[in-house]
CSV table of C-alpha atoms and ligand atoms in Angstrom, one decimal:
chain,number,residue,atom,x,y,z
A,1,UNK,CA,-72.6,-25.5,-176.8
A,2,UNK,CA,-70.5,-28.6,-176.4
A,3,UNK,CA,-72.0,-30.2,-173.4
A,4,UNK,CA,-68.7,-32.0,-172.5
A,5,UNK,CA,-67.2,-28.6,-171.4
A,6,UNK,CA,-69.6,-28.4,-168.5
A,7,UNK,CA,-68.4,-28.8,-164.8
A,8,UNK,CA,-70.5,-31.3,-162.7
A,9,UNK,CA,-72.0,-28.3,-160.9
A,10,UNK,CA,-73.0,-26.5,-164.1
A,11,UNK,CA,-74.4,-29.4,-165.9
A,12,UNK,CA,-76.4,-30.1,-162.6
A,13,UNK,CA,-78.0,-26.9,-162.7
A,14,UNK,CA,-79.1,-27.6,-166.6
A,15,UNK,CA,-80.4,-31.0,-165.8
A,16,UNK,CA,-82.2,-29.9,-162.8
A,17,UNK,CA,-84.0,-27.2,-164.8
A,18,UNK,CA,-84.5,-29.6,-167.6
A,19,UNK,CA,-82.7,-27.4,-170.1
A,20,UNK,CA,-80.6,-30.5,-171.1
A,21,UNK,CA,-81.2,-34.3,-170.5
A,22,UNK,CA,-78.9,-36.8,-169.1
A,23,UNK,CA,-79.1,-38.7,-172.5
A,24,UNK,CA,-78.0,-35.6,-174.4
A,25,UNK,CA,-75.2,-34.9,-172.1
A,26,UNK,CA,-74.0,-38.5,-172.1
A,27,UNK,CA,-74.1,-38.5,-175.9
A,28,UNK,CA,-72.2,-35.5,-176.0
A,29,UNK,CA,-69.5,-37.0,-173.9
A,30,UNK,CA,-69.5,-40.4,-175.9
A,31,UNK,CA,-69.0,-38.3,-178.8
A,32,UNK,CA,-66.1,-36.6,-177.4
A,33,UNK,CA,-64.6,-39.9,-176.6
A,34,UNK,CA,-64.8,-41.3,-180.1
A,35,UNK,CA,-63.2,-38.2,-181.2
A,36,UNK,CA,-60.3,-37.9,-179.1
A,37,UNK,CA,-59.8,-41.4,-177.4
A,38,UNK,CA,-57.6,-42.5,-180.3
A,39,UNK,CA,-55.1,-39.7,-179.5
A,40,UNK,CA,-54.9,-40.0,-175.6
A,41,UNK,CA,-56.0,-43.6,-174.8
A,42,UNK,CA,-57.5,-42.9,-171.5
A,43,UNK,CA,-59.7,-45.7,-171.3
A,44,UNK,CA,-59.4,-49.6,-171.0
A,45,UNK,CA,-63.2,-50.1,-171.2
A,46,UNK,CA,-65.5,-47.9,-172.7
A,47,UNK,CA,-69.1,-48.7,-171.4
A,48,UNK,CA,-71.5,-46.8,-173.9
A,49,UNK,CA,-74.4,-49.0,-173.7
A,50,UNK,CA,-74.3,-49.0,-169.8
A,51,UNK,CA,-74.0,-45.3,-169.9
A,52,UNK,CA,-77.0,-44.6,-172.1
A,53,UNK,CA,-79.0,-46.9,-169.9
A,54,UNK,CA,-77.9,-45.2,-166.7
A,55,UNK,CA,-78.7,-41.7,-168.5
A,56,UNK,CA,-82.2,-42.8,-169.1
A,57,UNK,CA,-82.8,-43.8,-165.7
A,58,UNK,CA,-81.3,-40.5,-164.5
A,59,UNK,CA,-83.6,-38.6,-166.8
A,60,UNK,CA,-86.4,-40.6,-165.3
A,61,UNK,CA,-85.6,-39.8,-161.8
A,62,UNK,CA,-85.2,-36.1,-162.7
A,63,UNK,CA,-88.6,-36.1,-164.4
A,64,UNK,CA,-90.4,-37.8,-161.5
A,65,UNK,CA,-88.4,-35.4,-159.1
A,66,UNK,CA,-87.0,-38.6,-157.2
A,67,UNK,CA,-83.9,-38.8,-155.5
A,68,UNK,CA,-82.1,-36.2,-157.5
A,69,UNK,CA,-78.6,-35.7,-156.3
A,70,UNK,CA,-75.7,-33.3,-157.7
A,71,UNK,CA,-74.5,-36.3,-159.6
A,72,UNK,CA,-77.7,-37.6,-161.3
A,73,UNK,CA,-77.0,-37.9,-164.8
A,74,UNK,CA,-73.4,-36.9,-164.7
A,75,UNK,CA,-71.0,-38.9,-166.9
A,76,UNK,CA,-68.3,-40.1,-164.5
A,77,UNK,CA,-65.3,-42.4,-165.4
A,78,UNK,CA,-63.6,-44.8,-162.8
A,79,UNK,CA,-60.1,-46.0,-162.6
A,80,UNK,CA,-59.9,-49.7,-163.4
A,81,UNK,CA,-58.8,-50.8,-159.8
A,82,UNK,CA,-62.2,-50.5,-158.4
A,83,UNK,CA,-64.6,-53.2,-158.7
A,84,UNK,CA,-67.7,-52.6,-161.0
A,85,UNK,CA,-70.2,-55.5,-161.1
A,86,UNK,CA,-70.5,-57.1,-164.5
A,87,UNK,CA,-68.0,-54.6,-165.9
A,88,UNK,CA,-64.4,-55.9,-166.5
A,89,UNK,CA,-61.9,-54.6,-164.0
A,90,UNK,CA,-58.2,-55.3,-165.0
A,91,UNK,CA,-56.0,-53.0,-162.8
A,92,UNK,CA,-54.4,-52.7,-166.2
A,93,UNK,CA,-52.9,-56.1,-165.6
A,94,UNK,CA,-52.7,-59.2,-168.0
A,95,UNK,CA,-53.2,-61.1,-164.9
A,96,UNK,CA,-56.8,-59.8,-164.4
A,97,UNK,CA,-57.4,-59.3,-168.3
A,98,UNK,CA,-60.8,-61.2,-168.2
A,99,UNK,CA,-62.0,-60.4,-164.5
A,100,UNK,CA,-65.4,-59.4,-164.1
A,101,UNK,CA,-66.2,-58.7,-160.6
A,102,UNK,CA,-69.4,-60.1,-159.0
A,103,UNK,CA,-69.6,-57.1,-156.9
A,104,UNK,CA,-69.4,-53.3,-156.7
A,105,UNK,CA,-67.0,-51.3,-154.6
A,106,UNK,CA,-68.4,-49.2,-152.1
A,107,UNK,CA,-67.5,-46.0,-153.9
A,108,UNK,CA,-69.1,-47.4,-157.0
A,109,UNK,CA,-72.4,-48.5,-155.3
A,110,UNK,CA,-72.6,-44.9,-153.9
A,111,UNK,CA,-72.2,-43.3,-157.3
A,112,UNK,CA,-74.8,-45.5,-158.7
A,113,UNK,CA,-77.2,-44.5,-155.7
A,114,UNK,CA,-76.2,-41.0,-156.4
A,115,UNK,CA,-77.5,-41.5,-160.1
A,116,UNK,CA,-74.3,-41.0,-161.8
A,117,UNK,CA,-73.5,-42.3,-165.4
A,118,UNK,CA,-70.5,-44.7,-165.9
A,119,UNK,CA,-68.7,-44.0,-169.2
A,120,UNK,CA,-65.9,-46.3,-168.6
A,121,UNK,CA,-63.0,-47.7,-166.8
A,122,UNK,CA,-59.6,-45.7,-167.0
A,123,UNK,CA,-56.1,-46.7,-167.9
A,124,UNK,CA,-53.5,-46.8,-165.1
A,125,UNK,CA,-50.1,-48.3,-164.3
A,126,UNK,CA,-50.5,-51.9,-163.6
A,127,UNK,CA,-51.7,-52.5,-160.0
A,128,UNK,CA,-51.3,-48.6,-159.6
A,129,UNK,CA,-47.5,-49.0,-159.4
A,130,UNK,CA,-46.0,-46.2,-161.3
A,131,UNK,CA,-46.0,-42.3,-161.9
A,132,UNK,CA,-46.7,-42.2,-165.7
A,133,UNK,CA,-49.3,-44.8,-166.7
A,134,UNK,CA,-46.5,-46.2,-169.0
A,135,UNK,CA,-46.5,-49.3,-166.9
A,136,UNK,CA,-50.1,-50.3,-167.8
A,137,UNK,CA,-49.8,-53.9,-169.0
A,138,UNK,CA,-52.1,-52.8,-172.2
A,139,UNK,CA,-50.8,-49.5,-173.4
A,140,UNK,CA,-49.7,-45.8,-172.2
A,141,UNK,CA,-52.0,-42.9,-172.0
A,142,UNK,CA,-50.9,-39.6,-173.2
A,143,UNK,CA,-51.3,-36.2,-171.7
A,144,UNK,CA,-53.9,-34.4,-173.4
A,145,UNK,CA,-51.8,-31.1,-173.4
A,146,UNK,CA,-48.8,-32.6,-175.3
A,147,UNK,CA,-49.3,-36.1,-176.7
A,148,UNK,CA,-45.6,-36.7,-176.5
A,149,UNK,CA,-45.7,-36.6,-172.7
A,150,UNK,CA,-47.1,-38.6,-169.9
A,151,UNK,CA,-50.3,-37.7,-168.0
A,152,UNK,CA,-48.7,-38.8,-164.7
A,153,UNK,CA,-49.7,-41.7,-162.8
A,154,UNK,CA,-51.0,-44.0,-161.8
A,155,UNK,CA,-54.5,-42.6,-162.2
A,156,UNK,CA,-53.2,-41.1,-165.7
A,157,UNK,CA,-56.3,-42.4,-167.6
A,158,UNK,CA,-58.7,-40.8,-165.1
A,159,UNK,CA,-56.7,-37.3,-165.1
A,160,UNK,CA,-56.6,-37.3,-169.0
A,161,UNK,CA,-60.1,-38.3,-169.4
A,162,UNK,CA,-61.2,-35.3,-167.1
A,163,UNK,CA,-58.8,-32.8,-168.8
A,164,UNK,CA,-59.8,-34.1,-172.6
A,165,UNK,CA,-63.6,-33.7,-171.9
A,166,UNK,CA,-64.1,-37.6,-171.9
A,167,UNK,CA,-66.1,-37.4,-168.8
A,168,UNK,CA,-67.0,-34.4,-166.4
A,169,UNK,CA,-65.2,-36.0,-163.3
A,170,UNK,CA,-63.5,-39.2,-162.5
A,171,UNK,CA,-62.5,-41.2,-159.5
A,172,UNK,CA,-58.7,-42.2,-158.8
A,173,UNK,CA,-56.7,-43.8,-156.1
A,174,UNK,CA,-53.8,-42.5,-154.4
A,175,UNK,CA,-51.2,-44.5,-152.5
A,176,UNK,CA,-48.2,-42.4,-152.8
A,177,UNK,CA,-49.4,-39.5,-155.0
A,178,UNK,CA,-51.4,-41.2,-157.7
A,179,UNK,CA,-54.4,-38.8,-157.8
A,180,UNK,CA,-52.4,-35.6,-157.1
A,181,UNK,CA,-49.6,-36.0,-159.3
A,182,UNK,CA,-51.7,-36.8,-162.6
A,183,UNK,CA,-54.1,-34.1,-161.7
A,184,UNK,CA,-51.2,-31.5,-161.6
A,185,UNK,CA,-49.8,-33.0,-164.9
A,186,UNK,CA,-53.2,-32.6,-166.6
A,187,UNK,CA,-54.3,-29.2,-165.2
A,188,UNK,CA,-57.2,-30.6,-162.9
A,189,UNK,CA,-58.1,-30.9,-159.3
A,190,UNK,CA,-57.3,-33.9,-157.5
A,191,UNK,CA,-57.7,-34.8,-154.0
A,192,UNK,CA,-56.6,-37.8,-151.8
A,193,UNK,CA,-58.8,-37.6,-148.5
A,194,UNK,CA,-57.6,-38.7,-145.0
A,195,UNK,CA,-56.8,-42.4,-144.9
A,196,UNK,CA,-60.1,-44.0,-143.8
A,197,UNK,CA,-62.4,-41.3,-145.0
A,198,UNK,CA,-63.6,-43.2,-148.1
A,199,UNK,CA,-64.1,-46.9,-148.0
A,200,UNK,CA,-61.5,-49.1,-149.8
A,201,UNK,CA,-64.0,-52.0,-149.9
A,202,UNK,CA,-63.8,-53.3,-153.7
A,203,UNK,CA,-60.6,-51.3,-154.5
A,204,UNK,CA,-58.1,-53.7,-155.7
A,205,UNK,CA,-55.3,-53.6,-152.9
A,206,UNK,CA,-51.8,-52.3,-153.5
A,207,UNK,CA,-50.5,-51.0,-150.3
A,208,UNK,CA,-53.6,-51.2,-147.9
A,209,UNK,CA,-52.4,-49.0,-145.2
A,210,UNK,CA,-51.8,-46.0,-147.7
A,211,UNK,CA,-54.3,-46.8,-150.4
A,212,UNK,CA,-57.2,-44.2,-150.6
A,213,UNK,CA,-59.9,-43.2,-153.3
A,214,UNK,CA,-60.5,-39.7,-154.1
A,215,UNK,CA,-62.1,-37.4,-156.7
A,216,UNK,CA,-60.5,-35.8,-159.9
A,217,UNK,CA,-62.3,-33.0,-161.2
A,218,UNK,CA,-62.3,-29.8,-163.3
A,219,UNK,CA,-62.7,-27.6,-160.4
A,220,UNK,CA,-63.0,-27.4,-156.5
A,221,UNK,CA,-66.7,-27.2,-156.4
A,222,UNK,CA,-66.8,-30.5,-158.2
A,223,UNK,CA,-64.3,-31.9,-155.8
A,224,UNK,CA,-66.6,-31.2,-152.8
A,225,UNK,CA,-69.5,-32.6,-154.6
A,226,UNK,CA,-67.8,-35.8,-155.4
A,227,UNK,CA,-66.3,-36.2,-152.0
A,228,UNK,CA,-69.9,-35.8,-150.5
A,229,UNK,CA,-70.9,-38.5,-152.5
A,230,UNK,CA,-68.2,-41.1,-151.7
A,231,UNK,CA,-66.9,-40.3,-148.2
A,232,UNK,CA,-68.3,-42.1,-145.1
A,233,UNK,CA,-67.9,-45.1,-142.7
A,234,UNK,CA,-68.2,-48.5,-144.2
A,235,UNK,CA,-68.5,-51.6,-142.0
A,236,UNK,CA,-66.9,-53.4,-144.9
A,237,UNK,CA,-63.7,-51.7,-144.6
A,238,UNK,CA,-62.2,-52.1,-141.1
A,239,UNK,CA,-59.9,-49.1,-141.6
A,240,UNK,CA,-62.7,-46.6,-142.4
A,241,UNK,CA,-63.3,-43.8,-139.8
A,242,UNK,CA,-66.6,-43.9,-138.0
A,243,UNK,CA,-67.2,-40.2,-138.1
A,244,UNK,CA,-70.1,-38.3,-139.6
A,245,UNK,CA,-69.3,-36.6,-143.0
A,246,UNK,CA,-69.7,-32.9,-143.1
A,247,UNK,CA,-71.2,-30.9,-146.2
A,248,UNK,CA,-68.2,-30.2,-148.0
A,249,UNK,CA,-69.7,-27.6,-149.9
A,250,UNK,CA,-70.0,-25.6,-146.9
A,251,UNK,CA,-66.2,-25.0,-147.2
A,252,UNK,CA,-66.6,-23.4,-150.7
A,253,UNK,CA,-65.9,-19.8,-149.3
A,254,UNK,CA,-63.5,-17.4,-151.0
A,255,UNK,CA,-61.9,-16.2,-147.8
A,256,UNK,CA,-58.4,-17.1,-146.2
A,257,UNK,CA,-58.1,-14.1,-143.9
A,258,UNK,CA,-55.8,-15.1,-141.0
A,259,UNK,CA,-55.2,-18.5,-142.2
A,260,UNK,CA,-51.8,-19.7,-141.5
A,261,UNK,CA,-50.0,-21.3,-144.5
A,262,UNK,CA,-47.0,-23.3,-144.1
A,263,UNK,CA,-44.3,-23.4,-146.6
A,264,UNK,CA,-41.8,-26.3,-145.7
A,265,UNK,CA,-38.4,-25.3,-146.9
A,266,UNK,CA,-37.6,-29.1,-148.1
A,267,UNK,CA,-40.3,-29.0,-150.6
A,268,UNK,CA,-38.6,-26.0,-152.5
A,269,UNK,CA,-35.0,-27.0,-152.5
A,270,UNK,CA,-33.0,-29.9,-153.8
A,271,UNK,CA,-34.7,-32.0,-156.3
A,272,UNK,CA,-37.3,-29.5,-157.2
A,273,UNK,CA,-37.1,-27.7,-160.7
A,274,UNK,CA,-36.5,-24.0,-159.7
A,275,UNK,CA,-39.0,-23.0,-162.3
A,276,UNK,CA,-41.8,-25.1,-160.7
A,277,UNK,CA,-40.8,-23.7,-157.2
A,278,UNK,CA,-41.1,-20.3,-158.5
A,279,UNK,CA,-44.6,-20.8,-159.9
A,280,UNK,CA,-45.9,-22.6,-156.7
A,281,UNK,CA,-44.4,-19.9,-154.4
A,282,UNK,CA,-46.4,-17.2,-156.6
A,283,UNK,CA,-49.4,-19.0,-155.5
A,284,UNK,CA,-48.5,-18.6,-151.9
A,285,UNK,CA,-47.8,-14.7,-152.2
A,286,UNK,CA,-51.2,-14.5,-154.0
A,287,UNK,CA,-53.0,-16.2,-151.0
A,288,UNK,CA,-50.9,-13.8,-148.8
A,289,UNK,CA,-52.2,-10.7,-150.6
A,290,UNK,CA,-55.6,-12.0,-149.8
A,291,UNK,CA,-54.9,-12.2,-146.1
A,292,UNK,CA,-53.2,-15.4,-145.4
A,293,UNK,CA,-50.2,-15.7,-143.2
A,294,UNK,CA,-47.1,-17.3,-144.7
A,295,UNK,CA,-45.2,-19.4,-142.1
A,296,UNK,CA,-41.6,-20.6,-143.4
A,297,UNK,CA,-40.9,-23.9,-141.5
A,298,UNK,CA,-39.5,-27.2,-141.8
A,299,UNK,CA,-40.3,-30.9,-142.1
A,300,UNK,CA,-36.8,-32.5,-141.5
A,301,UNK,CA,-37.8,-36.1,-142.1
A,302,UNK,CA,-38.9,-35.3,-145.6
A,303,UNK,CA,-35.9,-36.7,-147.1
A,304,UNK,CA,-36.4,-40.2,-145.6
A,305,UNK,CA,-40.2,-40.5,-146.8
A,306,UNK,CA,-39.5,-41.8,-150.4
A,307,UNK,CA,-37.0,-44.5,-148.8
A,308,UNK,CA,-39.5,-45.7,-146.1
A,309,UNK,CA,-42.3,-45.7,-148.7
A,310,UNK,CA,-40.5,-48.0,-151.1
A,311,UNK,CA,-40.0,-50.5,-148.2
A,312,UNK,CA,-43.6,-50.4,-146.9
A,313,UNK,CA,-45.5,-50.0,-150.2
A,314,UNK,CA,-43.8,-52.9,-151.8
A,315,UNK,CA,-44.0,-55.2,-148.6
A,316,UNK,CA,-47.7,-54.7,-148.5
A,317,UNK,CA,-48.1,-55.3,-152.3
A,318,UNK,CA,-46.1,-58.5,-152.2
A,319,UNK,CA,-48.6,-59.9,-149.6
A,320,UNK,CA,-51.6,-58.5,-151.3
A,321,UNK,CA,-50.5,-59.9,-154.8
A,322,UNK,CA,-50.1,-63.4,-153.6
A,323,UNK,CA,-53.7,-64.1,-154.2
A,324,UNK,CA,-53.1,-64.0,-158.2
A,325,UNK,CA,-52.1,-67.4,-158.5
A,326,UNK,CA,-54.3,-68.3,-161.7
A,327,UNK,CA,-56.8,-70.4,-159.4
A,328,UNK,CA,-59.7,-68.5,-158.6
A,329,UNK,CA,-59.7,-65.8,-161.3
A,330,UNK,CA,-57.9,-63.9,-163.8
A,331,UNK,CA,-55.2,-65.3,-166.2
A,332,UNK,CA,-54.0,-69.1,-166.0
A,333,UNK,CA,-50.9,-70.1,-167.9
A,334,UNK,CA,-51.6,-73.3,-169.8
A,335,UNK,CA,-49.5,-75.9,-168.3
A,336,UNK,CA,-49.6,-79.6,-168.1
A,337,UNK,CA,-47.1,-80.4,-165.4
A,338,UNK,CA,-47.9,-79.8,-161.7
A,339,UNK,CA,-49.7,-76.9,-159.8
A,340,UNK,CA,-46.3,-75.3,-158.8
A,341,UNK,CA,-45.5,-75.0,-162.3
A,342,UNK,CA,-49.0,-73.5,-163.2
A,343,UNK,CA,-48.6,-70.7,-160.3
A,344,UNK,CA,-45.0,-69.9,-161.6
A,345,UNK,CA,-45.9,-69.6,-165.2
A,346,UNK,CA,-49.0,-67.7,-164.4
A,347,UNK,CA,-47.2,-65.2,-162.5
A,348,UNK,CA,-44.3,-64.9,-164.7
A,349,UNK,CA,-46.5,-64.4,-167.7
A,350,UNK,CA,-49.4,-62.3,-166.1
A,351,UNK,CA,-47.4,-59.7,-164.0
A,352,UNK,CA,-45.4,-56.8,-165.7
A,353,UNK,CA,-41.7,-56.0,-165.0
A,354,UNK,CA,-42.6,-53.2,-162.4
A,355,UNK,CA,-44.8,-55.2,-160.5
A,356,UNK,CA,-42.6,-58.2,-160.4
A,357,UNK,CA,-39.8,-55.9,-159.1
A,358,UNK,CA,-41.9,-54.7,-156.3
A,359,UNK,CA,-43.1,-58.2,-155.3
A,360,UNK,CA,-39.3,-59.4,-155.1
A,361,UNK,CA,-38.5,-56.2,-153.1
A,362,UNK,CA,-41.2,-56.8,-150.5
A,363,UNK,CA,-40.7,-60.5,-150.4
A,364,UNK,CA,-37.1,-59.7,-149.5
A,365,UNK,CA,-37.7,-57.2,-146.8
A,366,UNK,CA,-40.4,-59.0,-145.2
A,367,UNK,CA,-38.3,-62.3,-144.9
A,368,UNK,CA,-36.8,-63.6,-141.8
A,369,UNK,CA,-33.5,-61.6,-140.8
A,370,UNK,CA,-34.5,-58.6,-142.9
A,371,UNK,CA,-37.8,-57.6,-141.6
A,372,UNK,CA,-36.2,-55.7,-138.6
A,373,UNK,CA,-33.5,-54.2,-140.7
A,374,UNK,CA,-36.0,-53.0,-143.4
A,375,UNK,CA,-39.6,-53.2,-142.7
A,376,UNK,CA,-39.4,-52.4,-138.9
A,377,UNK,CA,-37.3,-49.4,-139.4
A,378,UNK,CA,-39.3,-47.9,-142.2
A,379,UNK,CA,-42.3,-48.2,-139.9
A,380,UNK,CA,-40.4,-46.3,-137.4
A,381,UNK,CA,-39.6,-43.6,-139.7
A,382,UNK,CA,-43.1,-43.4,-140.8
A,383,UNK,CA,-43.9,-42.6,-137.0
A,384,UNK,CA,-41.4,-39.7,-137.2
A,385,UNK,CA,-42.9,-38.3,-140.3
A,386,UNK,CA,-46.2,-38.1,-138.8
A,387,UNK,CA,-44.9,-36.5,-135.8
A,388,UNK,CA,-43.1,-34.1,-138.0
A,389,UNK,CA,-46.5,-33.1,-139.5
A,390,UNK,CA,-48.1,-32.8,-136.0
A,391,UNK,CA,-45.4,-30.3,-135.1
A,392,UNK,CA,-45.8,-28.3,-138.4
A,393,UNK,CA,-49.6,-28.2,-137.7
A,394,UNK,CA,-48.8,-26.3,-134.4
A,395,UNK,CA,-47.4,-23.4,-136.4
A,396,UNK,CA,-50.0,-23.4,-139.3
A,397,UNK,CA,-53.4,-24.6,-140.5
A,398,UNK,CA,-52.4,-26.1,-143.8
A,399,UNK,CA,-49.1,-26.5,-145.8
A,400,UNK,CA,-48.5,-25.4,-149.4
A,401,UNK,CA,-45.9,-27.3,-151.6
A,402,UNK,CA,-45.3,-28.2,-155.2
A,403,UNK,CA,-47.6,-31.4,-156.2
A,404,UNK,CA,-44.8,-32.7,-158.6
A,405,UNK,CA,-41.1,-31.6,-158.5
A,406,UNK,CA,-41.1,-31.5,-162.3
A,407,UNK,CA,-43.5,-30.5,-165.2
A,408,UNK,CA,-45.0,-33.5,-167.2
A,409,UNK,CA,-42.1,-35.4,-168.6
A,410,UNK,CA,-42.0,-37.1,-172.2
A,411,UNK,CA,-43.0,-40.7,-172.8
A,412,UNK,CA,-40.0,-42.9,-172.2
A,413,UNK,CA,-37.7,-40.3,-170.5
A,414,UNK,CA,-37.9,-42.2,-167.1
A,415,UNK,CA,-39.0,-45.7,-167.9
A,416,UNK,CA,-35.5,-47.0,-167.8
A,417,UNK,CA,-34.4,-45.1,-164.8
A,418,UNK,CA,-36.3,-46.4,-161.7
A,419,UNK,CA,-34.9,-43.9,-159.2
A,420,UNK,CA,-35.8,-40.8,-161.5
A,421,UNK,CA,-39.3,-42.5,-161.9
A,422,UNK,CA,-39.8,-42.8,-158.2
A,423,UNK,CA,-38.5,-39.1,-157.5
A,424,UNK,CA,-41.7,-38.0,-159.3
A,425,UNK,CA,-43.5,-38.7,-155.9
A,426,UNK,CA,-41.3,-36.9,-153.4
A,427,UNK,CA,-43.8,-34.1,-152.8
A,428,UNK,CA,-46.8,-36.7,-152.6
A,429,UNK,CA,-45.7,-39.6,-150.6
A,430,UNK,CA,-45.3,-37.9,-147.1
A,431,UNK,CA,-49.0,-37.2,-146.7
A,432,UNK,CA,-49.9,-40.9,-147.5
A,433,UNK,CA,-47.2,-41.9,-145.0
A,434,UNK,CA,-49.1,-39.6,-142.4
A,435,UNK,CA,-52.6,-40.5,-143.5
A,436,UNK,CA,-53.1,-36.8,-144.1
A,437,UNK,CA,-55.6,-35.3,-146.6
A,438,UNK,CA,-54.0,-33.3,-149.5
A,439,UNK,CA,-55.3,-31.7,-152.6
A,440,UNK,CA,-53.7,-30.7,-155.9
A,441,UNK,CA,-54.9,-27.7,-157.9
A,442,UNK,CA,-53.6,-26.1,-161.0
A,443,UNK,CA,-51.6,-23.0,-160.6
A,444,UNK,CA,-50.1,-22.1,-164.0
A,445,UNK,CA,-48.2,-23.3,-167.1
A,446,UNK,CA,-44.5,-23.8,-167.9
A,447,UNK,CA,-44.0,-23.9,-171.7
A,448,UNK,CA,-47.8,-24.7,-172.1
A,449,UNK,CA,-47.6,-27.6,-169.5
A,450,UNK,CA,-49.8,-27.5,-166.4
A,451,UNK,CA,-48.4,-27.2,-163.0
A,452,UNK,CA,-50.1,-28.0,-159.8
A,453,UNK,CA,-49.8,-26.5,-156.1
A,454,UNK,CA,-50.6,-29.1,-153.3
A,455,UNK,CA,-52.1,-28.0,-150.2
A,456,UNK,CA,-51.8,-30.6,-147.2
A,457,UNK,CA,-54.2,-30.5,-144.4
A,458,UNK,CA,-54.7,-32.1,-140.8
A,459,UNK,CA,-56.3,-35.4,-140.2
A,460,UNK,CA,-59.9,-35.1,-141.4
A,461,UNK,CA,-59.7,-31.6,-142.0
A,462,UNK,CA,-60.7,-31.6,-145.7
A,463,UNK,CA,-62.9,-28.7,-145.1
A,464,UNK,CA,-60.0,-26.4,-144.7
A,465,UNK,CA,-58.2,-27.8,-147.9
A,466,UNK,CA,-61.4,-27.1,-149.8
A,467,UNK,CA,-61.8,-23.6,-148.6
A,468,UNK,CA,-58.0,-22.7,-149.4
A,469,UNK,CA,-58.1,-24.3,-152.7
A,470,UNK,CA,-61.3,-22.7,-153.6
A,471,UNK,CA,-60.0,-19.3,-152.5
A,472,UNK,CA,-57.0,-19.8,-154.6
A,473,UNK,CA,-59.0,-21.0,-157.6
A,474,UNK,CA,-60.9,-17.8,-157.3
A,475,UNK,CA,-58.1,-15.6,-157.3
A,476,UNK,CA,-56.0,-17.5,-160.0
A,477,UNK,CA,-59.0,-18.1,-162.6
A,478,UNK,CA,-57.5,-21.7,-163.1
A,479,UNK,CA,-60.6,-23.7,-163.3
A,480,UNK,CA,-62.2,-26.2,-166.0
A,481,UNK,CA,-59.1,-26.2,-168.1
A,482,UNK,CA,-59.7,-28.3,-171.0
A,483,UNK,CA,-57.0,-29.7,-173.5
A,484,UNK,CA,-58.7,-28.8,-177.1
A,485,UNK,CA,-56.7,-31.6,-178.9
B,1,LIG,N1,-45.9,-43.7,-157.8
B,1,LIG,C1,-46.1,-44.1,-156.6
B,1,LIG,C2,-45.6,-45.7,-156.7
B,1,LIG,O1,-45.3,-46.1,-157.9
B,1,LIG,C3,-47.2,-44.0,-156.3
B,1,LIG,C4,-48.3,-44.9,-156.9
B,1,LIG,C5,-49.7,-44.7,-156.3
B,1,LIG,O2,-50.1,-43.6,-155.6
B,1,LIG,N2,-50.7,-45.6,-156.4
B,1,LIG,O3,-46.0,-46.4,-155.9
């Protein structure tokens, strides 16, 4: 059997029983990478030597029966905006093309402790700004189900790597949909946990009040296992929540009897491809057949979420990206005049078009006289969105919506139309604005292209999300979908 086809939990069983070794598994994945990577371009850095060393260490741990976790010996890919000590971390930006972090992000340290094997750092939209991975400062990634199409973004490299068998699971980050939308486009599971559930320490900041790291996996069981490994309070991240972490595998129960599932009408109307809406509605009907109660409801502020997000996210980005000035790390333009010329040339040459666009937008909306008109108003809209969700959760336990309003689109189709590109996120952004957990799972195909259904939960209620997603996965049979290539 091709070992790269295994899910994390399947591989764990075989490793534990010593029917396969971590080195064998890692070699199978590295071979798969060398076979398909030219076609999909999911990685910015492949760490084969490091992977083999980590696999040897995992085999040693397993042989000694020492600290064996469900991730010991499992080949995992990491989005290139998470700091990995000694391994280049570029954020897919030319401005960080040579940055080698002197420390590990907390999630990276946790995966190391668990015994995971790192196969590489994945491609993304530069600084996670985008929805297609076409805004990578290096090259686009392709959707493994159709190489003419985008894998979604910004965690498009991670989604592709998981769906193409180039790793068993991956980490992504989600500021406005960057885990869930690519997961939907590539036929995998992607979860954005509650804001503060997973530490952001060592995640290169885009919009700090929205950014969250989460698992990208081939089934819901693997999602629970990864979340178990990365969740928890971290004193190094002041926004991380000081609450104990439940065992998320306890929620892997196929039972939704009596669960109230809310269908917000705004997510099935204007701007949503009717064929996508139909497939997603069918998922709701199937859950209803298994005892869930469907509640039609309304989230009236939904239509303002995108506009408010595109004030708040660029504002925070403009401030976070001020540090890339060519002085301490990253690219420095060769300039012989003064330091101001050096700053200016470094930033002009180092940042790509989309990033500059956001820095300008953000600087504008934060400047004197405009702050009240834009930033402050967007912050107020954000409060209204949160209240909308609170009201909805009095009527239901979980919400069900499409993850993306459209199926995976063609490369180049949206790059010249910024509004159309940003419309890709209308279903995912509201959960970030309200800090809520949300998960995307595959729910069917449209003309051979994967479609995802999103469940949005209450604050810190990842358990209900995992339960409903797992139940749906059992009903639909859509799990461990691999693009053959
Ligand atoms: N596509 C959205 C943006 O461009 C969200 C990106 C993300 O979640 N990192 O901002």
